[in-house]
Amino acid sequence: MSTISGFGADTNKFFGTLPTNPGSLFSVLPDAAASRGLQSAVRASSVAARNRTADIETRQLQSKARTAKREAQDLSRITARLDRVVRTVEKAVERLGEIKTNITDMRRQVVTAKGDSVPTSERRVFADRFDQILGKLNLRIKTAGFIGTNLIGTSVRDDFEPDEITFQTKPDSLEKKTISGLFSQNDFFITDSNGDKFYPDIFGSILTKFPNPNEETGELVSTNDTIVFDESSGAVSMTRPGAGTPYLDGTVTRKGLGVLNTFLYNNFEDDSSLDRALSDVDNASSKIRFNIGFLEGELAKARAAQIFVEGQIKEKNKFAAGVEAQAFGDERRAALEAERQDILFSAAFQGTLGFNRQAGLLALTGPAIFNFSV
């Protein structure tokens, strides 16, 4: 054995005693190479650990979270439609409530006009009020739609079929629920011998042919006209003062609530006509109550569907959030575990290398390489 020349005694002590035989010097290298191989193997094992069963479960959890989010988005589209359905029915029910009040006011005009002390001229005043209220009723119905859907009326003059609205409660289902409208306007028309139909204006003062391709002027109805109306058959004849022939002769067809304008109730000038008006108003009141009850039932169903779908959305979003949190926690723990294993291995590996004064530089303590735990 020899020491390295050119250094002091202390330096030689630091390096220790080296083998003078070259074969002895390189005899330690296979062990060092084996240690480096061991280090690479352990690190590869650490990488493989990241693909263990726990990581597969984490990916499965993430997949479930994505599925739940997608389902929640699909349900959100249904919710938007259900919101529209609820708003549409709510507006219809609200307007029917207002119309119910209008009908009550109309009834009051009839009952007041029937008073024994009310003169004929005064009865015409109540008849005018009746027609005004009836016109306001129809205006409320015509504007009862929500985003173009009107369940209780129409804006087309000769159309008496209100809209309907459909909705789903499941995004992947072809089944749709339908709420059909109920025509709650008050309307009528007179069909003459030529088959032409004449409709009253909003207050019942002018009768206009519809369709009216030639834009003919409507017939103005006057309190001085002689009007003969047979309620049982619907036959009506309307003649100007001093004229020998009627300007309109035909049949009355009622639509919706079935109330007529007061020129067909003889302007409230006789008790028989007032009785007919009162009967028609009471029938209209019954129809309105029925329509309100029906649409309130449909509204309750739509709201129940809305609440159910909103609950499903909250449940799926909550599930997705919980699963994502669990997956993130698992992933983080796996990363920390892999990092811990790298640190422990590095510490253990460095501990197996040292300066052994007996065996020389980079002597390996074999048992120490394998005697550590992670």
XYZ file of N, CA and C in Angstrom, residues 205-347:
429
model
N -119.268 48.268 -31.813
C -119.967 49.370 -32.474
C -119.920 49.268 -33.997
N -118.982 48.479 -34.537
C -118.859 48.322 -35.984
C -118.734 46.838 -36.309
N -119.451 46.411 -37.340
C -119.367 45.036 -37.835
C -118.613 45.049 -39.168
N -117.488 44.334 -39.203
C -116.629 44.348 -40.392
C -116.472 42.943 -40.947
N -116.564 42.848 -42.280
C -116.388 41.538 -42.927
C -114.948 41.090 -42.801
N -114.783 39.802 -42.547
C -113.439 39.232 -42.447
C -113.481 37.792 -42.953
N -112.607 37.423 -43.880
C -111.600 38.270 -44.521
C -112.242 39.388 -45.340
N -111.479 40.438 -45.553
C -111.984 41.622 -46.245
C -110.968 42.058 -47.308
N -110.855 41.258 -48.393
C -109.824 41.547 -49.405
C -110.025 42.888 -50.102
N -111.267 43.343 -50.217
C -111.544 44.613 -50.898
C -111.577 45.795 -49.945
N -111.259 45.528 -48.690
C -111.226 46.574 -47.660
C -112.534 47.371 -47.629
N -113.616 46.639 -47.582
C -114.935 47.280 -47.517
C -115.141 47.923 -46.152
N -115.868 49.018 -46.158
C -116.169 49.708 -44.909
C -117.147 48.882 -44.082
N -116.894 48.831 -42.775
C -117.774 48.066 -41.906
C -119.121 48.739 -41.705
N -120.038 48.000 -41.126
C -121.385 48.506 -40.857
C -121.443 49.068 -39.435
N -121.743 50.366 -39.340
C -121.859 51.002 -38.037
C -123.201 50.640 -37.398
N -123.156 50.148 -36.187
C -124.369 49.753 -35.475
C -124.864 50.928 -34.644
N -126.126 51.264 -34.810
C -126.708 52.399 -34.094
C -127.803 51.923 -33.147
N -127.982 52.690 -32.079
C -129.050 52.353 -31.131
C -130.439 52.574 -31.744
N -130.475 53.281 -32.864
C -131.762 53.526 -33.539
C -132.112 52.416 -34.535
N -131.185 51.494 -34.772
C -131.457 50.399 -35.700
C -132.518 49.460 -35.122
N -133.238 48.853 -36.036
C -134.196 47.820 -35.608
C -133.499 46.472 -35.733
N -133.338 45.829 -34.585
C -132.612 44.546 -34.555
C -133.542 43.481 -34.001
N -133.724 42.448 -34.793
C -134.552 41.315 -34.387
C -133.622 40.109 -34.231
N -133.594 39.576 -33.007
C -132.670 38.481 -32.717
C -133.414 37.323 -32.071
N -133.285 36.139 -32.665
C -133.870 34.919 -32.112
C -132.737 34.129 -31.464
N -132.708 34.138 -30.140
C -131.591 33.510 -29.426
C -131.536 31.995 -29.651
N -132.682 31.359 -29.780
C -132.697 29.897 -29.920
C -132.056 29.439 -31.231
N -132.300 30.159 -32.319
C -131.747 29.770 -33.613
C -130.521 30.585 -34.000
N -130.331 31.730 -33.363
C -129.224 32.610 -33.687
C -129.510 33.535 -34.849
N -130.722 33.473 -35.424
C -131.059 34.325 -36.571
C -131.153 35.781 -36.140
N -130.584 36.663 -36.962
C -130.600 38.073 -36.637
C -130.844 38.879 -37.908
N -131.589 39.971 -37.743
C -131.866 40.876 -38.847
C -131.667 42.301 -38.344
N -130.874 43.121 -39.090
C -130.534 44.464 -38.653
C -130.908 45.444 -39.762
N -131.771 46.421 -39.410
C -132.312 47.349 -40.406
C -132.136 48.787 -39.945
N -131.761 49.676 -40.887
C -131.609 51.094 -40.580
C -132.993 51.745 -40.410
N -133.059 52.845 -39.674
C -134.338 53.561 -39.543
C -134.860 53.997 -40.908
N -136.105 53.642 -41.227
C -136.741 54.031 -42.471
C -136.391 53.161 -43.652
N -135.448 52.211 -43.487
C -135.066 51.334 -44.602
C -136.040 50.173 -44.702
N -136.259 49.693 -45.927
C -137.188 48.592 -46.122
C -136.531 47.233 -46.016
N -135.215 47.161 -46.230
C -134.506 45.870 -46.178
C -133.364 45.942 -45.174
N -133.041 44.830 -44.561
C -131.936 44.808 -43.594
C -130.583 45.065 -44.281
N -129.708 45.752 -43.567
C -128.345 45.917 -44.085
C -127.484 44.695 -43.733
N -127.980 43.905 -42.776
C -127.291 42.655 -42.450
C -128.316 41.649 -41.957
N -128.306 40.500 -42.591
C -129.258 39.452 -42.244
C -128.498 38.136 -42.237
N -128.494 37.451 -41.085
C -127.714 36.223 -41.016
C -127.919 35.470 -39.720
N -126.872 34.750 -39.334
C -126.933 33.895 -38.143
C -125.757 34.202 -37.223
N -126.047 34.304 -35.946
C -125.013 34.584 -34.940
C -124.363 33.280 -34.484
N -123.029 33.283 -34.459
C -122.254 32.157 -33.919
C -121.395 32.670 -32.775
N -121.565 32.087 -31.617
C -120.811 32.541 -30.445
C -119.520 31.739 -30.284
N -118.496 32.406 -29.738
C -117.218 31.777 -29.456
C -116.736 32.197 -28.066
N -115.952 31.335 -27.480
C -115.367 31.674 -26.185
C -116.394 31.754 -25.078
N -116.432 32.885 -24.397
C -117.313 33.052 -23.239
C -118.783 33.130 -23.620
N -119.072 33.504 -24.862
C -120.457 33.470 -25.343
C -121.313 34.653 -24.990
N -120.716 35.735 -24.491
C -121.484 36.938 -24.185
C -121.580 37.784 -25.462
N -122.683 38.493 -25.638
C -122.908 39.319 -26.824
C -122.776 40.796 -26.471
N -122.596 41.592 -27.491
C -122.659 43.037 -27.266
C -124.117 43.457 -27.066
N -124.289 44.603 -26.458
C -125.634 44.962 -25.995
C -126.619 45.288 -27.117
N -126.135 45.520 -28.362
C -127.121 45.737 -29.423
C -127.929 44.466 -29.687
N -127.397 43.289 -29.243
C -128.142 42.034 -29.334
C -128.919 41.737 -28.049
N -128.792 42.634 -27.060
C -129.614 42.570 -25.844
C -130.568 43.773 -25.810
N -130.878 44.303 -26.979
C -131.802 45.431 -27.111
C -131.376 46.619 -26.248
N -130.038 46.767 -26.123
C -129.473 47.896 -25.359
C -130.010 47.997 -23.924
N -130.384 46.824 -23.362
C -130.882 46.722 -21.983
C -132.232 47.445 -21.794
N -132.972 47.663 -22.849
C -134.186 48.465 -22.726
C -135.397 47.671 -22.259
N -135.309 46.349 -22.217
C -136.455 45.568 -21.705
C -135.923 44.472 -20.780
N -136.796 44.056 -19.887
C -136.386 43.079 -18.873
C -136.006 41.733 -19.471
N -136.706 41.322 -20.523
C -136.394 40.043 -21.151
C -134.954 40.026 -21.683
N -134.553 41.110 -22.319
C -133.181 41.203 -22.837
C -132.172 41.235 -21.694
N -132.520 41.933 -20.611
C -131.640 41.972 -19.442
C -131.487 40.578 -18.823
N -132.565 39.827 -18.793
C -132.490 38.460 -18.258
C -131.553 37.590 -19.107
N -131.644 37.760 -20.439
C -130.752 36.999 -21.319
C -129.292 37.394 -21.085
N -129.047 38.691 -20.936
C -127.691 39.168 -20.688
C -127.154 38.620 -19.369
N -128.006 38.631 -18.327
C -127.581 38.135 -17.018
C -127.252 36.652 -17.075
N -128.059 35.887 -17.797
C -127.811 34.459 -17.940
C -126.488 34.198 -18.672
N -126.233 34.950 -19.729
C -124.984 34.771 -20.487
C -123.760 35.142 -19.651
N -123.897 36.192 -18.863
C -122.777 36.616 -18.009
C -122.495 35.557 -16.944
N -123.528 34.996 -16.351
C -123.330 33.961 -15.342
C -122.686 32.710 -15.947
N -123.085 32.354 -17.161
C -122.447 31.221 -17.833
C -120.969 31.510 -18.115
N -120.683 32.737 -18.510
C -119.288 33.120 -18.761
C -118.470 33.042 -17.476
N -119.089 33.449 -16.368
C -118.397 33.379 -15.074
C -118.052 31.934 -14.719
N -118.971 31.015 -14.998
C -118.711 29.592 -14.729
C -117.566 29.074 -15.601
N -117.547 29.487 -16.866
C -116.462 29.062 -17.763
C -115.109 29.567 -17.272
N -115.088 30.813 -16.818
C -113.832 31.379 -16.330
C -113.341 30.626 -15.101
N -114.249 30.297 -14.188
C -113.855 29.555 -12.986
C -113.297 28.184 -13.364
N -113.950 27.538 -14.337
C -113.454 26.241 -14.787
C -112.066 26.384 -15.413
N -111.893 27.382 -16.269
C -110.608 27.582 -16.935
C -109.498 27.893 -15.943
N -109.829 28.690 -14.925
C -108.845 28.992 -13.892
C -108.446 27.722 -13.156
N -109.430 26.920 -12.781
C -109.136 25.675 -12.072
C -108.284 24.729 -12.901
N -108.605 24.616 -14.177
C -107.842 23.724 -15.057
C -106.390 24.180 -15.188
N -106.197 25.462 -15.467
C -104.837 25.954 -15.662
C -104.046 25.993 -14.354
N -104.717 26.209 -13.245
C -104.012 26.132 -11.956
C -103.508 24.716 -11.712
N -104.299 23.720 -12.113
C -103.842 22.339 -11.995
C -102.635 22.066 -12.870
N -102.670 22.577 -14.108
C -101.528 22.412 -15.014
C -100.301 23.155 -14.488
N -100.541 24.311 -13.878
C -99.441 25.081 -13.306
C -98.784 24.316 -12.161
N -99.598 23.678 -11.334
C -99.051 22.894 -10.218
C -98.177 21.752 -10.738
N -98.615 21.098 -11.818
C -97.815 20.017 -12.409
C -96.499 20.537 -12.972
N -96.570 21.676 -13.651
C -95.352 22.249 -14.242
C -94.369 22.674 -13.152
N -94.885 23.262 -12.074
C -94.002 23.663 -10.973
C -93.378 22.452 -10.296
N -94.150 21.386 -10.147
C -93.610 20.165 -9.541
C -92.487 19.605 -10.405
N -92.691 19.604 -11.734
C -91.641 19.136 -12.639
C -90.418 20.042 -12.553
N -90.649 21.335 -12.439
C -89.558 22.299 -12.337
C -88.742 22.060 -11.074
N -89.413 21.879 -9.953
C -88.730 21.636 -8.678
C -87.958 20.322 -8.732
N -88.564 19.299 -9.338
C -87.906 17.997 -9.440
C -86.616 18.104 -10.248
N -86.680 18.757 -11.402
C -85.498 18.865 -12.260
C -84.419 19.711 -11.591
N -84.816 20.804 -10.945
C -83.843 21.630 -10.241
C -83.166 20.835 -9.128
N -83.930 19.991 -8.447
C -83.348 19.129 -7.420
C -82.352 18.149 -7.999
N -82.676 17.598 -9.180
C -81.754 16.689 -9.853
C -80.451 17.401 -10.224
N -80.561 18.626 -10.694
C -79.364 19.385 -11.067
C -78.479 19.621 -9.843
N -79.086 20.055 -8.743
C -78.318 20.293 -7.519
C -77.658 19.011 -7.028
N -78.397 17.910 -7.103
C -77.856 16.634 -6.636
C -76.664 16.200 -7.478
N -76.775 16.338 -8.798
C -75.687 15.917 -9.676
C -74.473 16.830 -9.535
N -74.701 18.133 -9.392
C -73.575 19.049 -9.190
C -72.891 18.797 -7.854
N -73.682 18.504 -6.840
C -73.115 18.194 -5.537
C -72.306 16.905 -5.606
N -72.843 15.908 -6.297
C -72.117 14.642 -6.458
C -70.804 14.871 -7.200
N -70.857 15.658 -8.280
C -69.653 15.923 -9.074
C -68.598 16.640 -8.233
N -69.029 17.619 -7.435
C -68.083 18.352 -6.590
C -67.438 17.435 -5.555
N -68.249 16.564 -4.953
C -67.710 15.634 -3.961
C -66.732 14.649 -4.571
N -67.065 14.133 -5.735
C -66.190 13.171 -6.408
C -64.898 13.839 -6.847
N -65.000 15.065 -7.359
C -63.801 15.780 -7.774
C -62.887 16.042 -6.582
N -63.477 16.409 -5.454
C -62.676 16.642 -4.251
C -61.977 15.366 -3.803
N -62.709 14.251 -3.855
C -62.110 12.967 -3.478
C -60.989 12.583 -4.438
N -61.221 12.785 -5.742
C -60.207 12.441 -6.739
C -58.968 13.315 -6.571
N -59.185 14.619 -6.305
C -58.048 15.509 -6.099
C -57.249 15.099 -4.875
N -57.953 14.745 -3.793
C -57.268 14.298 -2.584
C -56.458 13.036 -2.816
N -57.055 12.074 -3.523
C -56.337 10.834 -3.823
C -55.109 11.102 -4.683
N -55.272 11.963 -5.671
C -54.157 12.277 -6.569
C -53.037 12.986 -5.823
N -53.419 13.906 -4.949
C -52.416 14.629 -4.161
C -51.683 13.704 -3.208
N -52.429 12.811 -2.564
C -51.784 11.870 -1.645
C -50.823 10.943 -2.390
N -51.219 10.523 -3.602
C -50.345 9.667 -4.391
C -49.062 10.390 -4.767
N -49.157 11.664 -5.123
C -47.972 12.440 -5.482
C -47.056 12.625 -4.279
N -47.650 12.917 -3.119
C -46.844 13.068 -1.898
C -46.170 11.766 -1.502
N -46.874 10.655 -1.696
C -46.298 9.354 -1.362
C -45.114 9.040 -2.271
N -45.266 9.360 -3.572
C -44.163 9.119 -4.502
C -42.966 9.992 -4.146
N -43.236 11.228 -3.772
C -42.153 12.135 -3.378
C -41.470 11.647 -2.116
N -42.253 11.151 -1.197
C -41.680 10.636 0.057
C -40.783 9.444 -0.202
N -41.228 8.562 -1.108
C -40.411 7.395 -1.433
C -39.088 7.798 -2.070
N -39.107 8.823 -2.932
C -37.864 9.293 -3.549
C -36.915 9.848 -2.501
N -37.467 10.610 -1.560
C -36.625 11.198 -0.514
C -36.027 10.114 0.375
N -36.850 9.140 0.777
C -36.354 8.059 1.635
C -35.293 7.230 0.932
N -35.524 6.960 -0.363
C -34.549 6.162 -1.078
C -33.235 6.912 -1.211
N -33.317 8.210 -1.528
C -32.104 8.996 -1.688
C -31.303 9.021 -0.400
N -32.012 9.177 0.725
C -31.324 9.202 2.013
C -30.691 7.851 2.322
